[in-house]
Amino acid sequence: MKKNMTDFKVVANIDLSPRIFLLKLTPADGSPMGESKPGQFVEVKVDGEPKVFLRRPISINYVDRDANQLWLLIQRAGNGTNHLVLAKEGDIINIIYPLGNGFTIDHQGKYLLIGGGVGIAPLLELGKVLKAKGSDVTFLLGGRTAGDLVLMDEFLKVGKMLVTTEDGSTIEGIDCQKGFVTMHSGLKSGEYDNIRVCGPGPMMKSVAKTVSSWTENAKPHFCEVSLENKMACGLGVCLCCVENTKDGHKCVCSEGPVFDIKDLNW
């Protein structure tokens, strides 16, 4: 898939929570966006911040082909993201995309898409594509509080919704359980054929352990996770994001970020 270096214009910068912002972008020259797959990411250039030298890797949250828009869900985490969330309508942001390998989407059956924190970002586009292919989609999303769970209206347009919150807070009209996503009865049921996960490492490892423990009598399953190793170049050159897999060391940015859990040394 062809990589593009493109100037995007900020269409909107939406404050979703105290820590999470949604940037809606469109190519500055009005040209159609290039192709991408759910689970791929972009490298964003941070201009005007002297403490930031490298681009920032950010998951593709959603692609609106009708509006020719790319959505990026950004969480405040450091100098780079703190600067990006200050972007104003009309600002220009340079982006390299699409990068990495995305989720497998050619399997049929019932999908459970699990996300924690800002790791929910790539699951919206994934769910949209799966739904368009006729798959049954359920999201299982977790946060510290209900206020940490953003874009719920968009997720509900795509599939069924299960939610966990650490403090027990709830969202009206959504099945909410107190605890972590790994504790939700929806995951423990083992009724899903395909699992896709993105979020903190310990959460993903716990989900992988649960899925791997299902008995042989359970439905066949295929589980992929999107790793969030620290990246610099995004092209597999700097080797700072290497993951030790069963097939040797692999660059998460170029050979991932999506991996089958059976290939990981978890």
Short mmCIF file of C-alpha atoms in Angstrom, two decimals:
data_model
loop_
_atom_site.label_atom_id
_atom_site.label_comp_id
_atom_site.label_asym_id
_atom_site.label_seq_id
_atom_site.Cartn_x
_atom_site.Cartn_y
_atom_site.Cartn_z
CA MET A 1 0.00 0.00 0.00
CA LYS A 2 1.43 3.35 -1.08
CA LYS A 3 2.71 5.66 1.67
CA ASN A 4 1.84 9.33 1.43
CA MET A 5 3.35 12.47 2.95
CA THR A 6 0.46 14.91 2.94
CA ASP A 7 -0.40 18.28 4.41
CA PHE A 8 -3.77 18.05 6.15
CA LYS A 9 -5.95 20.99 7.18
CA VAL A 10 -7.67 20.90 10.57
CA VAL A 11 -11.44 20.82 10.05
CA ALA A 12 -12.26 20.55 13.75
CA ASN A 13 -10.57 19.99 17.10
CA ILE A 14 -13.14 18.59 19.53
CA ASP A 15 -12.58 18.42 23.28
CA LEU A 16 -14.05 15.03 24.26
CA SER A 17 -12.70 14.91 27.82
CA PRO A 18 -10.05 16.73 29.87
CA ARG A 19 -7.38 14.44 28.39
CA ILE A 20 -8.73 13.29 25.01
CA PHE A 21 -9.28 15.32 21.84
CA LEU A 22 -10.56 14.45 18.37
CA LEU A 23 -8.83 16.01 15.37
CA LYS A 24 -10.78 15.92 12.13
CA LEU A 25 -8.49 16.53 9.15
CA THR A 26 -8.79 16.78 5.38
CA PRO A 27 -6.06 17.01 2.70
CA ALA A 28 -5.11 20.68 2.41
CA ASP A 29 -5.11 20.59 -1.40
CA GLY A 30 -8.56 19.01 -1.57
CA SER A 31 -7.30 15.75 -3.10
CA PRO A 32 -8.88 12.41 -2.10
CA MET A 33 -7.17 10.60 0.77
CA GLY A 34 -5.06 7.56 0.06
CA GLU A 35 -6.16 4.06 0.98
CA SER A 36 -5.65 2.62 4.48
CA LYS A 37 -6.63 -0.41 6.55
CA PRO A 38 -8.11 -0.52 10.05
CA GLY A 39 -5.29 -0.84 12.58
CA GLN A 40 -2.76 1.16 10.59
CA PHE A 41 -1.35 4.40 11.96
CA VAL A 42 0.07 7.75 10.91
CA GLU A 43 3.19 9.72 11.84
CA VAL A 44 2.32 13.34 12.65
CA LYS A 45 4.83 16.17 12.39
CA VAL A 46 4.71 18.51 15.40
CA ASP A 47 5.56 22.01 14.21
CA GLY A 48 6.21 24.94 16.54
CA GLU A 49 7.28 22.90 19.57
CA PRO A 50 11.07 23.18 20.08
CA LYS A 51 11.20 20.27 22.51
CA VAL A 52 9.79 17.81 19.95
CA PHE A 53 12.07 16.54 17.17
CA LEU A 54 10.33 13.34 16.08
CA ARG A 55 6.94 12.73 14.54
CA ARG A 56 4.26 11.24 16.77
CA PRO A 57 2.64 7.86 15.89
CA ILE A 58 -1.15 7.97 16.21
CA SER A 59 -3.72 5.30 15.31
CA ILE A 60 -6.22 5.98 12.56
CA ASN A 61 -9.50 6.41 14.42
CA TYR A 62 -11.92 6.78 11.52
CA VAL A 63 -11.92 7.48 7.79
CA ASP A 64 -14.91 9.40 6.47
CA ARG A 65 -14.68 8.95 2.70
CA ASP A 66 -17.81 11.00 2.02
CA ALA A 67 -16.37 14.03 3.83
CA ASN A 68 -12.77 13.17 2.79
CA GLN A 69 -11.76 13.30 6.45
CA LEU A 70 -9.23 11.49 8.63
CA TRP A 71 -9.99 11.33 12.35
CA LEU A 72 -7.25 11.08 14.98
CA LEU A 73 -8.01 10.49 18.66
CA ILE A 74 -5.28 12.18 20.70
CA GLN A 75 -4.59 11.84 24.40
CA ARG A 76 -2.44 14.34 26.27
CA ALA A 77 0.75 12.48 27.18
CA GLY A 78 3.74 14.74 26.62
CA ASN A 79 5.12 17.77 24.79
CA GLY A 80 4.11 16.46 21.36
CA THR A 81 0.51 15.58 22.06
CA ASN A 82 0.05 18.59 24.35
CA HIS A 83 0.97 20.77 21.38
CA LEU A 84 -1.22 18.89 18.88
CA VAL A 85 -4.36 19.30 20.98
CA LEU A 86 -3.94 23.07 20.65
CA ALA A 87 -4.43 22.89 16.86
CA LYS A 88 -7.04 25.29 15.52
CA GLU A 89 -9.42 25.06 12.58
CA GLY A 90 -7.48 25.86 9.41
CA ASP A 91 -4.06 24.89 10.80
CA ILE A 92 -1.88 22.67 8.59
CA ILE A 93 -0.46 19.39 9.92
CA ASN A 94 1.91 17.20 7.89
CA ILE A 95 1.24 13.46 8.09
CA ILE A 96 2.87 10.30 6.73
CA TYR A 97 0.32 7.51 6.19
CA PRO A 98 -0.69 4.72 6.13
CA LEU A 99 1.96 2.91 8.19
CA GLY A 100 2.18 -0.60 9.61
CA ASN A 101 -0.01 -3.62 9.02
CA GLY A 102 -3.65 -3.54 10.05
CA PHE A 103 -6.11 -6.04 11.46
CA THR A 104 -7.20 -9.16 9.60
CA ILE A 105 -10.75 -8.58 8.38
CA ASP A 106 -11.44 -11.52 6.05
CA HIS A 107 -12.74 -13.89 8.74
CA GLN A 108 -16.48 -14.35 9.16
CA GLY A 109 -18.43 -14.76 12.39
CA LYS A 110 -19.00 -12.82 15.59
CA TYR A 111 -16.41 -10.20 16.45
CA LEU A 112 -15.58 -8.82 19.89
CA LEU A 113 -13.49 -5.65 19.65
CA ILE A 114 -11.85 -4.84 22.98
CA GLY A 115 -10.30 -1.48 23.83
CA GLY A 116 -8.90 0.18 26.93
CA GLY A 117 -8.20 3.89 27.35
CA VAL A 118 -7.20 5.64 24.13
CA GLY A 119 -6.65 2.13 22.74
CA ILE A 120 -10.29 2.28 21.65
CA ALA A 121 -9.18 4.53 18.77
CA PRO A 122 -8.56 2.02 15.91
CA LEU A 123 -11.60 -0.07 16.80
CA LEU A 124 -14.11 2.42 15.40
CA GLU A 125 -12.76 2.18 11.84
CA LEU A 126 -12.32 -1.59 12.24
CA GLY A 127 -15.92 -2.00 13.37
CA LYS A 128 -17.20 0.11 10.48
CA VAL A 129 -15.36 -2.03 7.90
CA LEU A 130 -16.45 -5.30 9.51
CA LYS A 131 -20.07 -4.18 9.62
CA ALA A 132 -19.94 -3.24 5.94
CA LYS A 133 -18.78 -6.79 5.21
CA GLY A 134 -21.77 -8.22 7.05
CA SER A 135 -20.05 -9.29 10.28
CA ASP A 136 -21.68 -9.14 13.72
CA VAL A 137 -19.76 -6.58 15.81
CA THR A 138 -19.70 -6.08 19.57
CA PHE A 139 -17.44 -3.57 21.32
CA LEU A 140 -16.09 -4.11 24.84
CA LEU A 141 -14.56 -0.84 26.02
CA GLY A 142 -13.08 0.03 29.39
CA GLY A 143 -12.05 3.17 31.25
CA ARG A 144 -11.34 4.41 34.75
CA THR A 145 -14.67 6.27 34.73
CA ALA A 146 -17.57 6.65 32.34
CA GLY A 147 -16.18 10.08 31.46
CA ASP A 148 -13.07 8.44 29.99
CA LEU A 149 -15.17 6.60 27.39
CA VAL A 150 -15.53 8.85 24.38
CA LEU A 151 -17.27 8.67 20.99
CA MET A 152 -19.88 6.28 22.37
CA ASP A 153 -22.52 7.58 19.93
CA GLU A 154 -20.21 6.73 17.02
CA PHE A 155 -19.51 3.22 18.33
CA LEU A 156 -23.22 2.58 18.83
CA LYS A 157 -23.84 3.34 15.14
CA VAL A 158 -21.61 0.40 14.29
CA GLY A 159 -22.32 -2.39 16.78
CA LYS A 160 -23.48 -3.56 20.18
CA MET A 161 -21.76 -2.09 23.22
CA LEU A 162 -20.37 -3.53 26.45
CA VAL A 163 -18.55 -1.29 28.92
CA THR A 164 -16.52 -1.60 32.11
CA THR A 165 -15.49 1.20 34.46
CA GLU A 166 -13.10 0.86 37.36
CA ASP A 167 -15.18 3.12 39.61
CA GLY A 168 -18.53 1.56 38.70
CA SER A 169 -19.89 4.67 36.94
CA THR A 170 -22.37 3.96 34.15
CA ILE A 171 -23.57 5.25 30.79
CA GLU A 172 -27.31 5.35 30.22
CA GLY A 173 -28.54 2.72 27.80
CA ILE A 174 -25.27 0.73 27.74
CA ASP A 175 -24.43 -2.53 29.52
CA CYS A 176 -21.89 -1.35 32.12
CA GLN A 177 -20.07 -3.55 34.64
CA LYS A 178 -17.63 -2.50 37.34
CA GLY A 179 -14.04 -3.64 36.90
CA PHE A 180 -11.70 -4.21 33.97
CA VAL A 181 -12.57 -5.41 30.47
CA THR A 182 -10.86 -8.70 31.30
CA MET A 183 -13.52 -9.29 33.97
CA HIS A 184 -16.59 -8.63 31.80
CA SER A 185 -18.97 -11.54 31.37
CA GLY A 186 -19.04 -10.90 27.61
CA LEU A 187 -15.40 -11.89 27.30
CA LYS A 188 -15.70 -14.80 29.70
CA SER A 189 -18.59 -16.26 27.70
CA GLY A 190 -16.25 -17.44 24.94
CA GLU A 191 -19.02 -17.03 22.38
CA TYR A 192 -17.05 -14.92 19.90
CA ASP A 193 -15.18 -16.31 16.90
CA ASN A 194 -12.85 -13.37 16.47
CA ILE A 195 -11.23 -11.09 19.04
CA ARG A 196 -9.40 -7.86 18.26
CA VAL A 197 -7.71 -5.90 21.04
CA CYS A 198 -5.94 -2.56 21.53
CA GLY A 199 -4.95 -0.95 24.81
CA PRO A 200 -2.43 -1.11 27.65
CA GLY A 201 -0.01 -4.02 27.50
CA PRO A 202 -1.13 -5.75 30.72
CA MET A 203 -4.75 -5.60 29.57
CA MET A 204 -3.95 -7.15 26.21
CA LYS A 205 -1.84 -9.88 27.80
CA SER A 206 -4.68 -10.70 30.18
CA VAL A 207 -7.18 -10.92 27.30
CA ALA A 208 -4.76 -13.14 25.38
CA LYS A 209 -4.44 -15.43 28.39
CA THR A 210 -8.22 -15.69 28.71
CA VAL A 211 -8.73 -16.46 25.03
CA SER A 212 -5.90 -19.01 25.02
CA SER A 213 -7.45 -20.81 27.99
CA TRP A 214 -10.77 -21.50 26.28
CA THR A 215 -11.38 -25.21 26.00
CA GLU A 216 -11.25 -27.14 22.76
CA ASN A 217 -15.03 -27.37 22.90
CA ALA A 218 -15.34 -23.59 22.67
CA LYS A 219 -15.97 -21.94 19.33
CA PRO A 220 -12.89 -21.56 17.12
CA HIS A 221 -11.27 -18.21 17.76
CA PHE A 222 -8.75 -15.91 16.19
CA CYS A 223 -7.29 -13.16 18.35
CA GLU A 224 -5.15 -10.23 17.23
CA VAL A 225 -3.69 -7.44 19.35
CA SER A 226 -2.35 -4.03 18.34
CA LEU A 227 0.89 -3.35 20.22
CA GLU A 228 1.71 0.11 21.50
CA ASN A 229 5.52 -0.13 21.71
CA LYS A 230 7.30 3.22 21.66
CA MET A 231 8.10 4.24 18.08
CA ALA A 232 10.33 6.88 16.51
CA CYS A 233 10.69 6.55 12.73
CA GLY A 234 7.56 4.48 12.01
CA LEU A 235 9.35 2.81 9.09
CA GLY A 236 11.34 -0.02 10.71
CA VAL A 237 14.69 1.79 10.53
CA CYS A 238 15.49 2.93 14.08
CA LEU A 239 14.67 -0.46 15.74
CA CYS A 240 13.39 1.14 18.97
CA CYS A 241 10.00 -0.63 18.80
CA VAL A 242 11.25 -4.21 18.40
CA GLU A 243 9.12 -7.01 19.87
CA ASN A 244 10.49 -10.49 20.59
CA THR A 245 8.11 -12.89 18.83
CA LYS A 246 8.17 -16.66 18.37
CA ASP A 247 9.61 -15.99 14.92
CA GLY A 248 12.37 -13.70 16.16
CA HIS A 249 12.59 -9.97 16.71
CA LYS A 250 10.16 -7.86 14.68
CA CYS A 251 9.65 -4.12 14.30
CA VAL A 252 6.20 -3.25 15.59
CA CYS A 253 5.94 -0.20 13.33
CA SER A 254 6.61 -2.03 10.06
CA GLU A 255 5.76 -5.69 10.76
CA GLY A 256 2.95 -4.83 13.20
CA PRO A 257 1.48 -3.13 15.10
CA VAL A 258 -1.08 -5.92 14.76
CA PHE A 259 -0.02 -9.46 15.71
CA ASP A 260 -1.76 -12.79 16.19
CA ILE A 261 -1.45 -13.66 19.90
CA LYS A 262 -0.17 -17.12 18.90
CA ASP A 263 2.93 -15.45 17.44
CA LEU A 264 3.82 -13.53 20.61
CA ASN A 265 5.87 -14.76 23.57
CA TRP A 266 3.12 -14.02 26.03
#
